[in-house]
JSON list of N, CA and C in Angstrom, two decimals:
[
{"chain": "K", "resi": 728, "resn": "MET", "atom": "N", "xyz": [-9.36, 2.58, 7.62]},
{"chain": "K", "resi": 728, "resn": "MET", "atom": "CA", "xyz": [-7.96, 2.54, 7.97]},
{"chain": "K", "resi": 728, "resn": "MET", "atom": "C", "xyz": [-7.14, 2.73, 6.70]},
{"chain": "K", "resi": 729, "resn": "THR", "atom": "N", "xyz": [-5.98, 3.34, 6.84]},
{"chain": "K", "resi": 729, "resn": "THR", "atom": "CA", "xyz": [-5.12, 3.55, 5.68]},
{"chain": "K", "resi": 729, "resn": "THR", "atom": "C", "xyz": [-3.93, 2.58, 5.73]},
{"chain": "K", "resi": 730, "resn": "LEU", "atom": "N", "xyz": [-3.32, 2.37, 4.58]},
{"chain": "K", "resi": 730, "resn": "LEU", "atom": "CA", "xyz": [-2.24, 1.39, 4.44]},
{"chain": "K", "resi": 730, "resn": "LEU", "atom": "C", "xyz": [-1.05, 1.69, 5.34]},
{"chain": "K", "resi": 731, "resn": "ASP", "atom": "N", "xyz": [-0.79, 2.94, 5.61]},
{"chain": "K", "resi": 731, "resn": "ASP", "atom": "CA", "xyz": [0.37, 3.29, 6.46]},
{"chain": "K", "resi": 731, "resn": "ASP", "atom": "C", "xyz": [0.19, 2.82, 7.91]},
{"chain": "K", "resi": 732, "resn": "LYS", "atom": "N", "xyz": [-1.01, 2.50, 8.33]},
{"chain": "K", "resi": 732, "resn": "LYS", "atom": "CA", "xyz": [-1.30, 2.05, 9.70]},
{"chain": "K", "resi": 732, "resn": "LYS", "atom": "C", "xyz": [-1.17, 0.53, 9.86]},
{"chain": "K", "resi": 733, "resn": "LEU", "atom": "N", "xyz": [-1.08, -0.20, 8.75]},
{"chain": "K", "resi": 733, "resn": "LEU", "atom": "CA", "xyz": [-0.99, -1.65, 8.79]},
{"chain": "K", "resi": 733, "resn": "LEU", "atom": "C", "xyz": [0.39, -2.08, 9.30]},
{"chain": "K", "resi": 734, "resn": "LYS", "atom": "N", "xyz": [0.43, -3.02, 10.22]},
{"chain": "K", "resi": 734, "resn": "LYS", "atom": "CA", "xyz": [1.67, -3.48, 10.84]},
{"chain": "K", "resi": 734, "resn": "LYS", "atom": "C", "xyz": [2.33, -4.58, 10.00]},
{"chain": "K", "resi": 735, "resn": "VAL", "atom": "N", "xyz": [3.61, -4.80, 10.24]},
{"chain": "K", "resi": 735, "resn": "VAL", "atom": "CA", "xyz": [4.36, -5.85, 9.54]},
{"chain": "K", "resi": 735, "resn": "VAL", "atom": "C", "xyz": [3.71, -7.20, 9.83]},
{"chain": "K", "resi": 736, "resn": "GLY", "atom": "N", "xyz": [3.53, -7.99, 8.78]},
{"chain": "K", "resi": 736, "resn": "GLY", "atom": "CA", "xyz": [2.92, -9.30, 8.92]},
{"chain": "K", "resi": 736, "resn": "GLY", "atom": "C", "xyz": [1.42, -9.30, 8.79]},
{"chain": "K", "resi": 737, "resn": "SER", "atom": "N", "xyz": [0.82, -8.13, 8.62]},
{"chain": "K", "resi": 737, "resn": "SER", "atom": "CA", "xyz": [-0.64, -8.01, 8.48]},
{"chain": "K", "resi": 737, "resn": "SER", "atom": "C", "xyz": [-1.01, -7.85, 7.01]},
{"chain": "K", "resi": 738, "resn": "SER", "atom": "N", "xyz": [-2.25, -8.17, 6.72]},
{"chain": "K", "resi": 738, "resn": "SER", "atom": "CA", "xyz": [-2.72, -7.99, 5.35]},
{"chain": "K", "resi": 738, "resn": "SER", "atom": "C", "xyz": [-4.08, -7.31, 5.36]},
{"chain": "K", "resi": 739, "resn": "GLY", "atom": "N", "xyz": [-4.46, -6.82, 4.21]},
{"chain": "K", "resi": 739, "resn": "GLY", "atom": "CA", "xyz": [-5.74, -6.15, 4.05]},
{"chain": "K", "resi": 739, "resn": "GLY", "atom": "C", "xyz": [-6.12, -6.09, 2.59]},
{"chain": "K", "resi": 740, "resn": "VAL", "atom": "N", "xyz": [-7.31, -5.61, 2.35]},
{"chain": "K", "resi": 740, "resn": "VAL", "atom": "CA", "xyz": [-7.81, -5.46, 0.98]},
{"chain": "K", "resi": 740, "resn": "VAL", "atom": "C", "xyz": [-8.04, -3.99, 0.72]},
{"chain": "K", "resi": 741, "resn": "ILE", "atom": "N", "xyz": [-7.53, -3.51, -0.40]},
{"chain": "K", "resi": 741, "resn": "ILE", "atom": "CA", "xyz": [-7.68, -2.10, -0.77]},
{"chain": "K", "resi": 741, "resn": "ILE", "atom": "C", "xyz": [-9.14, -1.82, -1.08]},
{"chain": "K", "resi": 742, "resn": "THR", "atom": "N", "xyz": [-9.69, -0.77, -0.48]},
{"chain": "K", "resi": 742, "resn": "THR", "atom": "CA", "xyz": [-11.07, -0.38, -0.75]},
{"chain": "K", "resi": 742, "resn": "THR", "atom": "C", "xyz": [-11.15, 0.88, -1.59]},
{"chain": "K", "resi": 743, "resn": "ALA", "atom": "N", "xyz": [-10.16, 1.77, -1.48]},
{"chain": "K", "resi": 743, "resn": "ALA", "atom": "CA", "xyz": [-10.17, 3.01, -2.26]},
{"chain": "K", "resi": 743, "resn": "ALA", "atom": "C", "xyz": [-8.75, 3.55, -2.37]},
{"chain": "K", "resi": 744, "resn": "VAL", "atom": "N", "xyz": [-8.50, 4.22, -3.48]},
{"chain": "K", "resi": 744, "resn": "VAL", "atom": "CA", "xyz": [-7.20, 4.87, -3.71]},
{"chain": "K", "resi": 744, "resn": "VAL", "atom": "C", "xyz": [-7.46, 6.36, -3.84]},
{"chain": "K", "resi": 745, "resn": "GLY", "atom": "N", "xyz": [-6.89, 7.13, -2.93]},
{"chain": "K", "resi": 745, "resn": "GLY", "atom": "CA", "xyz": [-7.06, 8.58, -2.94]},
{"chain": "K", "resi": 745, "resn": "GLY", "atom": "C", "xyz": [-5.94, 9.26, -3.70]},
{"chain": "K", "resi": 746, "resn": "GLY", "atom": "N", "xyz": [-5.74, 10.51, -3.39]},
{"chain": "K", "resi": 746, "resn": "GLY", "atom": "CA", "xyz": [-4.72, 11.28, -4.09]},
{"chain": "K", "resi": 746, "resn": "GLY", "atom": "C", "xyz": [-5.33, 12.00, -5.27]},
{"chain": "K", "resi": 747, "resn": "LYS", "atom": "N", "xyz": [-4.54, 12.85, -5.87]},
{"chain": "K", "resi": 747, "resn": "LYS", "atom": "CA", "xyz": [-5.04, 13.60, -7.02]},
{"chain": "K", "resi": 747, "resn": "LYS", "atom": "C", "xyz": [-4.06, 13.49, -8.18]},
{"chain": "K", "resi": 748, "resn": "GLY", "atom": "N", "xyz": [-4.60, 13.55, -9.37]},
{"chain": "K", "resi": 748, "resn": "GLY", "atom": "CA", "xyz": [-3.79, 13.63, -10.58]},
{"chain": "K", "resi": 748, "resn": "GLY", "atom": "C", "xyz": [-2.76, 12.54, -10.74]},
{"chain": "K", "resi": 749, "resn": "ALA", "atom": "N", "xyz": [-1.50, 12.96, -10.92]},
{"chain": "K", "resi": 749, "resn": "ALA", "atom": "CA", "xyz": [-0.41, 12.04, -11.23]},
{"chain": "K", "resi": 749, "resn": "ALA", "atom": "C", "xyz": [-0.15, 11.05, -10.10]},
{"chain": "K", "resi": 750, "resn": "LEU", "atom": "N", "xyz": [-0.30, 11.49, -8.85]},
{"chain": "K", "resi": 750, "resn": "LEU", "atom": "CA", "xyz": [-0.07, 10.58, -7.72]},
{"chain": "K", "resi": 750, "resn": "LEU", "atom": "C", "xyz": [-1.05, 9.42, -7.76]},
{"chain": "K", "resi": 751, "resn": "ARG", "atom": "N", "xyz": [-2.32, 9.70, -7.91]},
{"chain": "K", "resi": 751, "resn": "ARG", "atom": "CA", "xyz": [-3.33, 8.64, -7.96]},
{"chain": "K", "resi": 751, "resn": "ARG", "atom": "C", "xyz": [-3.09, 7.71, -9.15]},
{"chain": "K", "resi": 752, "resn": "ARG", "atom": "N", "xyz": [-2.77, 8.27, -10.30]},
{"chain": "K", "resi": 752, "resn": "ARG", "atom": "CA", "xyz": [-2.51, 7.48, -11.50]},
{"chain": "K", "resi": 752, "resn": "ARG", "atom": "C", "xyz": [-1.31, 6.55, -11.28]},
{"chain": "K", "resi": 753, "resn": "ARG", "atom": "N", "xyz": [-0.27, 7.07, -10.63]},
{"chain": "K", "resi": 753, "resn": "ARG", "atom": "CA", "xyz": [0.94, 6.28, -10.37]},
{"chain": "K", "resi": 753, "resn": "ARG", "atom": "C", "xyz": [0.63, 5.12, -9.43]},
{"chain": "K", "resi": 754, "resn": "LEU", "atom": "N", "xyz": [-0.14, 5.38, -8.39]},
{"chain": "K", "resi": 754, "resn": "LEU", "atom": "CA", "xyz": [-0.52, 4.32, -7.45]},
{"chain": "K", "resi": 754, "resn": "LEU", "atom": "C", "xyz": [-1.32, 3.23, -8.16]},
{"chain": "K", "resi": 755, "resn": "LEU", "atom": "N", "xyz": [-2.26, 3.62, -8.97]},
{"chain": "K", "resi": 755, "resn": "LEU", "atom": "CA", "xyz": [-3.07, 2.65, -9.71]},
{"chain": "K", "resi": 755, "resn": "LEU", "atom": "C", "xyz": [-2.21, 1.87, -10.71]},
{"chain": "K", "resi": 756, "resn": "ASP", "atom": "N", "xyz": [-1.28, 2.54, -11.37]},
{"chain": "K", "resi": 756, "resn": "ASP", "atom": "CA", "xyz": [-0.39, 1.87, -12.32]},
{"chain": "K", "resi": 756, "resn": "ASP", "atom": "C", "xyz": [0.52, 0.85, -11.66]},
{"chain": "K", "resi": 757, "resn": "MET", "atom": "N", "xyz": [0.84, 1.05, -10.39]},
{"chain": "K", "resi": 757, "resn": "MET", "atom": "CA", "xyz": [1.69, 0.11, -9.66]},
{"chain": "K", "resi": 757, "resn": "MET", "atom": "C", "xyz": [0.90, -1.11, -9.19]},
{"chain": "K", "resi": 758, "resn": "GLY", "atom": "N", "xyz": [-0.39, -1.15, -9.46]},
{"chain": "K", "resi": 758, "resn": "GLY", "atom": "CA", "xyz": [-1.21, -2.30, -9.09]},
{"chain": "K", "resi": 758, "resn": "GLY", "atom": "C", "xyz": [-2.00, -2.12, -7.81]},
{"chain": "K", "resi": 759, "resn": "LEU", "atom": "N", "xyz": [-1.95, -0.95, -7.22]},
{"chain": "K", "resi": 759, "resn": "LEU", "atom": "CA", "xyz": [-2.69, -0.67, -5.99]},
{"chain": "K", "resi": 759, "resn": "LEU", "atom": "C", "xyz": [-4.11, -0.25, -6.35]},
{"chain": "K", "resi": 760, "resn": "THR", "atom": "N", "xyz": [-4.90, -1.22, -6.73]},
{"chain": "K", "resi": 760, "resn": "THR", "atom": "CA", "xyz": [-6.27, -0.96, -7.17]},
{"chain": "K", "resi": 760, "resn": "THR", "atom": "C", "xyz": [-7.26, -1.55, -6.16]},
{"chain": "K", "resi": 761, "resn": "PRO", "atom": "N", "xyz": [-8.48, -1.03, -6.13]},
{"chain": "K", "resi": 761, "resn": "PRO", "atom": "CA", "xyz": [-9.49, -1.59, -5.21]},
{"chain": "K", "resi": 761, "resn": "PRO", "atom": "C", "xyz": [-9.67, -3.09, -5.41]},
{"chain": "K", "resi": 762, "resn": "LYS", "atom": "N", "xyz": [-9.96, -3.78, -4.32]},
{"chain": "K", "resi": 762, "resn": "LYS", "atom": "CA", "xyz": [-10.18, -5.23, -4.24]},
{"chain": "K", "resi": 762, "resn": "LYS", "atom": "C", "xyz": [-8.89, -6.04, -4.33]},
{"chain": "K", "resi": 763, "resn": "THR", "atom": "N", "xyz": [-7.73, -5.37, -4.28]},
{"chain": "K", "resi": 763, "resn": "THR", "atom": "CA", "xyz": [-6.45, -6.07, -4.31]},
{"chain": "K", "resi": 763, "resn": "THR", "atom": "C", "xyz": [-6.00, -6.34, -2.88]},
{"chain": "K", "resi": 764, "resn": "GLU", "atom": "N", "xyz": [-5.56, -7.56, -2.61]},
{"chain": "K", "resi": 764, "resn": "GLU", "atom": "CA", "xyz": [-5.05, -7.90, -1.29]},
{"chain": "K", "resi": 764, "resn": "GLU", "atom": "C", "xyz": [-3.58, -7.49, -1.19]},
{"chain": "K", "resi": 765, "resn": "VAL", "atom": "N", "xyz": [-3.21, -6.86, -0.08]},
{"chain": "K", "resi": 765, "resn": "VAL", "atom": "CA", "xyz": [-1.82, -6.45, 0.15]},
{"chain": "K", "resi": 765, "resn": "VAL", "atom": "C", "xyz": [-1.34, -7.02, 1.48]},
{"chain": "K", "resi": 766, "resn": "PHE", "atom": "N", "xyz": [-0.07, -7.33, 1.54]},
{"chain": "K", "resi": 766, "resn": "PHE", "atom": "CA", "xyz": [0.57, -7.87, 2.73]},
{"chain": "K", "resi": 766, "resn": "PHE", "atom": "C", "xyz": [1.80, -7.04, 3.03]},
{"chain": "K", "resi": 767, "resn": "VAL", "atom": "N", "xyz": [1.95, -6.57, 4.26]},
{"chain": "K", "resi": 767, "resn": "VAL", "atom": "CA", "xyz": [3.11, -5.76, 4.63]},
{"chain": "K", "resi": 767, "resn": "VAL", "atom": "C", "xyz": [4.24, -6.71, 5.03]},
{"chain": "K", "resi": 768, "resn": "ARG", "atom": "N", "xyz": [5.30, -6.73, 4.23]},
{"chain": "K", "resi": 768, "resn": "ARG", "atom": "CA", "xyz": [6.42, -7.63, 4.49]},
{"chain": "K", "resi": 768, "resn": "ARG", "atom": "C", "xyz": [7.47, -7.03, 5.42]},
{"chain": "K", "resi": 769, "resn": "LYS", "atom": "N", "xyz": [7.86, -5.78, 5.15]},
{"chain": "K", "resi": 769, "resn": "LYS", "atom": "CA", "xyz": [8.93, -5.15, 5.93]},
{"chain": "K", "resi": 769, "resn": "LYS", "atom": "C", "xyz": [8.69, -3.66, 6.06]},
{"chain": "K", "resi": 770, "resn": "VAL", "atom": "N", "xyz": [9.32, -3.10, 7.08]},
{"chain": "K", "resi": 770, "resn": "VAL", "atom": "CA", "xyz": [9.34, -1.65, 7.25]},
{"chain": "K", "resi": 770, "resn": "VAL", "atom": "C", "xyz": [10.80, -1.27, 7.47]},
{"chain": "K", "resi": 771, "resn": "ALA", "atom": "N", "xyz": [11.24, -0.22, 6.81]},
{"chain": "K", "resi": 771, "resn": "ALA", "atom": "CA", "xyz": [12.62, 0.24, 6.97]},
{"chain": "K", "resi": 771, "resn": "ALA", "atom": "C", "xyz": [12.89, 0.59, 8.43]},
{"chain": "K", "resi": 772, "resn": "PRO", "atom": "N", "xyz": [14.17, 0.55, 8.85]},
{"chain": "K", "resi": 772, "resn": "PRO", "atom": "CA", "xyz": [14.50, 0.83, 10.26]},
{"chain": "K", "resi": 772, "resn": "PRO", "atom": "C", "xyz": [13.94, 2.14, 10.80]},
{"chain": "K", "resi": 773, "resn": "LEU", "atom": "N", "xyz": [13.88, 3.17, 9.99]},
{"chain": "K", "resi": 773, "resn": "LEU", "atom": "CA", "xyz": [13.34, 4.44, 10.46]},
{"chain": "K", "resi": 773, "resn": "LEU", "atom": "C", "xyz": [11.84, 4.59, 10.17]},
{"chain": "K", "resi": 774, "resn": "GLY", "atom": "N", "xyz": [11.21, 3.51, 9.67]},
{"chain": "K", "resi": 774, "resn": "GLY", "atom": "CA", "xyz": [9.77, 3.51, 9.45]},
{"chain": "K", "resi": 774, "resn": "GLY", "atom": "C", "xyz": [9.31, 3.90, 8.07]},
{"chain": "K", "resi": 775, "resn": "ASP", "atom": "N", "xyz": [10.21, 4.31, 7.21]},
{"chain": "K", "resi": 775, "resn": "ASP", "atom": "CA", "xyz": [9.82, 4.74, 5.87]},
{"chain": "K", "resi": 775, "resn": "ASP", "atom": "C", "xyz": [10.93, 4.39, 4.90]},
{"chain": "K", "resi": 776, "resn": "PRO", "atom": "N", "xyz": [10.70, 3.67, 3.84]},
{"chain": "K", "resi": 776, "resn": "PRO", "atom": "CA", "xyz": [9.45, 3.21, 3.24]},
{"chain": "K", "resi": 776, "resn": "PRO", "atom": "C", "xyz": [8.99, 1.86, 3.79]},
{"chain": "K", "resi": 777, "resn": "ILE", "atom": "N", "xyz": [7.88, 1.35, 3.23]},
{"chain": "K", "resi": 777, "resn": "ILE", "atom": "CA", "xyz": [7.37, 0.03, 3.60]},
{"chain": "K", "resi": 777, "resn": "ILE", "atom": "C", "xyz": [7.38, -0.87, 2.37]},
{"chain": "K", "resi": 778, "resn": "GLU", "atom": "N", "xyz": [7.61, -2.16, 2.60]},
{"chain": "K", "resi": 778, "resn": "GLU", "atom": "CA", "xyz": [7.62, -3.12, 1.50]},
{"chain": "K", "resi": 778, "resn": "GLU", "atom": "C", "xyz": [6.33, -3.94, 1.55]},
{"chain": "K", "resi": 779, "resn": "LEU", "atom": "N", "xyz": [5.64, -3.98, 0.43]},
{"chain": "K", "resi": 779, "resn": "LEU", "atom": "CA", "xyz": [4.37, -4.69, 0.33]},
{"chain": "K", "resi": 779, "resn": "LEU", "atom": "C", "xyz": [4.52, -5.88, -0.60]},
{"chain": "K", "resi": 780, "resn": "PHE", "atom": "N", "xyz": [3.66, -6.86, -0.43]},
{"chain": "K", "resi": 780, "resn": "PHE", "atom": "CA", "xyz": [3.56, -7.98, -1.36]},
{"chain": "K", "resi": 780, "resn": "PHE", "atom": "C", "xyz": [2.14, -7.99, -1.88]},
{"chain": "K", "resi": 781, "resn": "LEU", "atom": "N", "xyz": [1.99, -7.86, -3.19]},
{"chain": "K", "resi": 781, "resn": "LEU", "atom": "CA", "xyz": [0.67, -7.88, -3.81]},
{"chain": "K", "resi": 781, "resn": "LEU", "atom": "C", "xyz": [0.79, -8.39, -5.24]},
{"chain": "K", "resi": 782, "resn": "ARG", "atom": "N", "xyz": [-0.22, -9.05, -5.71]},
{"chain": "K", "resi": 782, "resn": "ARG", "atom": "CA", "xyz": [-0.27, -9.55, -7.08]},
{"chain": "K", "resi": 782, "resn": "ARG", "atom": "C", "xyz": [0.97, -10.36, -7.49]},
{"chain": "K", "resi": 783, "resn": "GLY", "atom": "N", "xyz": [1.61, -11.01, -6.53]},
{"chain": "K", "resi": 783, "resn": "GLY", "atom": "CA", "xyz": [2.77, -11.85, -6.84]},
{"chain": "K", "resi": 783, "resn": "GLY", "atom": "C", "xyz": [4.10, -11.13, -6.93]},
{"chain": "K", "resi": 784, "resn": "TYR", "atom": "N", "xyz": [4.17, -9.88, -6.52]},
{"chain": "K", "resi": 784, "resn": "TYR", "atom": "CA", "xyz": [5.45, -9.16, -6.54]},
{"chain": "K", "resi": 784, "resn": "TYR", "atom": "C", "xyz": [5.57, -8.25, -5.33]},
{"chain": "K", "resi": 785, "resn": "GLU", "atom": "N", "xyz": [6.81, -7.81, -5.08]},
{"chain": "K", "resi": 785, "resn": "GLU", "atom": "CA", "xyz": [7.08, -6.90, -3.98]},
{"chain": "K", "resi": 785, "resn": "GLU", "atom": "C", "xyz": [7.10, -5.48, -4.49]},
{"chain": "K", "resi": 786, "resn": "LEU", "atom": "N", "xyz": [6.56, -4.58, -3.68]},
{"chain": "K", "resi": 786, "resn": "LEU", "atom": "CA", "xyz": [6.49, -3.16, -4.03]},
{"chain": "K", "resi": 786, "resn": "LEU", "atom": "C", "xyz": [6.87, -2.35, -2.80]},
{"chain": "K", "resi": 787, "resn": "THR", "atom": "N", "xyz": [7.74, -1.39, -2.98]},
{"chain": "K", "resi": 787, "resn": "THR", "atom": "CA", "xyz": [8.13, -0.51, -1.87]},
{"chain": "K", "resi": 787, "resn": "THR", "atom": "C", "xyz": [7.57, 0.87, -2.14]},
{"chain": "K", "resi": 788, "resn": "ILE", "atom": "N", "xyz": [6.85, 1.41, -1.15]},
{"chain": "K", "resi": 788, "resn": "ILE", "atom": "CA", "xyz": [6.28, 2.75, -1.30]},
{"chain": "K", "resi": 788, "resn": "ILE", "atom": "C", "xyz": [6.55, 3.58, -0.05]},
{"chain": "K", "resi": 789, "resn": "ARG", "atom": "N", "xyz": [6.50, 4.88, -0.22]},
{"chain": "K", "resi": 789, "resn": "ARG", "atom": "CA", "xyz": [6.69, 5.80, 0.90]},
{"chain": "K", "resi": 789, "resn": "ARG", "atom": "C", "xyz": [5.43, 5.83, 1.77]},
{"chain": "K", "resi": 790, "resn": "LEU", "atom": "N", "xyz": [5.62, 6.12, 3.05]},
{"chain": "K", "resi": 790, "resn": "LEU", "atom": "CA", "xyz": [4.47, 6.23, 3.96]},
{"chain": "K", "resi": 790, "resn": "LEU", "atom": "C", "xyz": [3.52, 7.33, 3.51]},
{"chain": "K", "resi": 791, "resn": "GLU", "atom": "N", "xyz": [4.07, 8.40, 2.99]},
{"chain": "K", "resi": 791, "resn": "GLU", "atom": "CA", "xyz": [3.24, 9.52, 2.52]},
{"chain": "K", "resi": 791, "resn": "GLU", "atom": "C", "xyz": [2.27, 9.06, 1.42]},
{"chain": "K", "resi": 792, "resn": "ASP", "atom": "N", "xyz": [2.74, 8.17, 0.55]},
{"chain": "K", "resi": 792, "resn": "ASP", "atom": "CA", "xyz": [1.87, 7.63, -0.50]},
{"chain": "K", "resi": 792, "resn": "ASP", "atom": "C", "xyz": [0.88, 6.61, 0.08]},
{"chain": "K", "resi": 793, "resn": "ALA", "atom": "N", "xyz": [1.33, 5.83, 1.06]},
{"chain": "K", "resi": 793, "resn": "ALA", "atom": "CA", "xyz": [0.47, 4.81, 1.68]},
{"chain": "K", "resi": 793, "resn": "ALA", "atom": "C", "xyz": [-0.72, 5.43, 2.40]},
{"chain": "K", "resi": 794, "resn": "LYS", "atom": "N", "xyz": [-0.58, 6.68, 2.83]},
{"chain": "K", "resi": 794, "resn": "LYS", "atom": "CA", "xyz": [-1.69, 7.37, 3.51]},
{"chain": "K", "resi": 794, "resn": "LYS", "atom": "C", "xyz": [-2.88, 7.62, 2.59]},
{"chain": "K", "resi": 795, "resn": "ASN", "atom": "N", "xyz": [-2.68, 7.54, 1.29]},
{"chain": "K", "resi": 795, "resn": "ASN", "atom": "CA", "xyz": [-3.73, 7.77, 0.32]},
{"chain": "K", "resi": 795, "resn": "ASN", "atom": "C", "xyz": [-4.52, 6.51, -0.04]},
{"chain": "K", "resi": 796, "resn": "ILE", "atom": "N", "xyz": [-4.14, 5.37, 0.56]},
{"chain": "K", "resi": 796, "resn": "ILE", "atom": "CA", "xyz": [-4.76, 4.10, 0.21]},
{"chain": "K", "resi": 796, "resn": "ILE", "atom": "C", "xyz": [-5.58, 3.58, 1.39]},
{"chain": "K", "resi": 797, "resn": "GLU", "atom": "N", "xyz": [-6.89, 3.50, 1.19]},
{"chain": "K", "resi": 797, "resn": "GLU", "atom": "CA", "xyz": [-7.81, 2.99, 2.21]},
{"chain": "K", "resi": 797, "resn": "GLU", "atom": "C", "xyz": [-7.85, 1.47, 2.11]},
{"chain": "K", "resi": 798, "resn": "ILE", "atom": "N", "xyz": [-7.80, 0.79, 3.27]},
{"chain": "K", "resi": 798, "resn": "ILE", "atom": "CA", "xyz": [-7.85, -0.67, 3.27]},
{"chain": "K", "resi": 798, "resn": "ILE", "atom": "C", "xyz": [-8.84, -1.17, 4.31]},
{"chain": "K", "resi": 799, "resn": "LEU", "atom": "N", "xyz": [-9.22, -2.40, 4.14]},
{"chain": "K", "resi": 799, "resn": "LEU", "atom": "CA", "xyz": [-10.02, -3.13, 5.11]},
{"chain": "K", "resi": 799, "resn": "LEU", "atom": "C", "xyz": [-9.12, -4.23, 5.64]},
{"chain": "K", "resi": 800, "resn": "LYS", "atom": "N", "xyz": [-8.78, -4.18, 6.91]},
{"chain": "K", "resi": 800, "resn": "LYS", "atom": "CA", "xyz": [-7.85, -5.15, 7.50]},
{"chain": "K", "resi": 800, "resn": "LYS", "atom": "C", "xyz": [-8.47, -6.52, 7.55]},
{"chain": "K", "resi": 801, "resn": "LYS", "atom": "N", "xyz": [-7.66, -7.53, 7.24]},
{"chain": "K", "resi": 801, "resn": "LYS", "atom": "CA", "xyz": [-8.12, -8.92, 7.29]},
{"chain": "K", "resi": 801, "resn": "LYS", "atom": "C", "xyz": [-7.85, -9.53, 8.63]}
]
């Protein structure tokens, strides 16, 4: 399952980060690394972007970027 499919109030653990080049590097730099637990806090009214809680901080990412992150739902 990918991160964009996770519903508000759900959490999961990142298993893999896809993408190529700068996109993948940017996702990893933001803390979206394997074995990290993420919690979906909010989704914008039109569905994009989504707000995540991970590693003690909030992060907002686009759905297009979230599709590159594989998770295991908890």
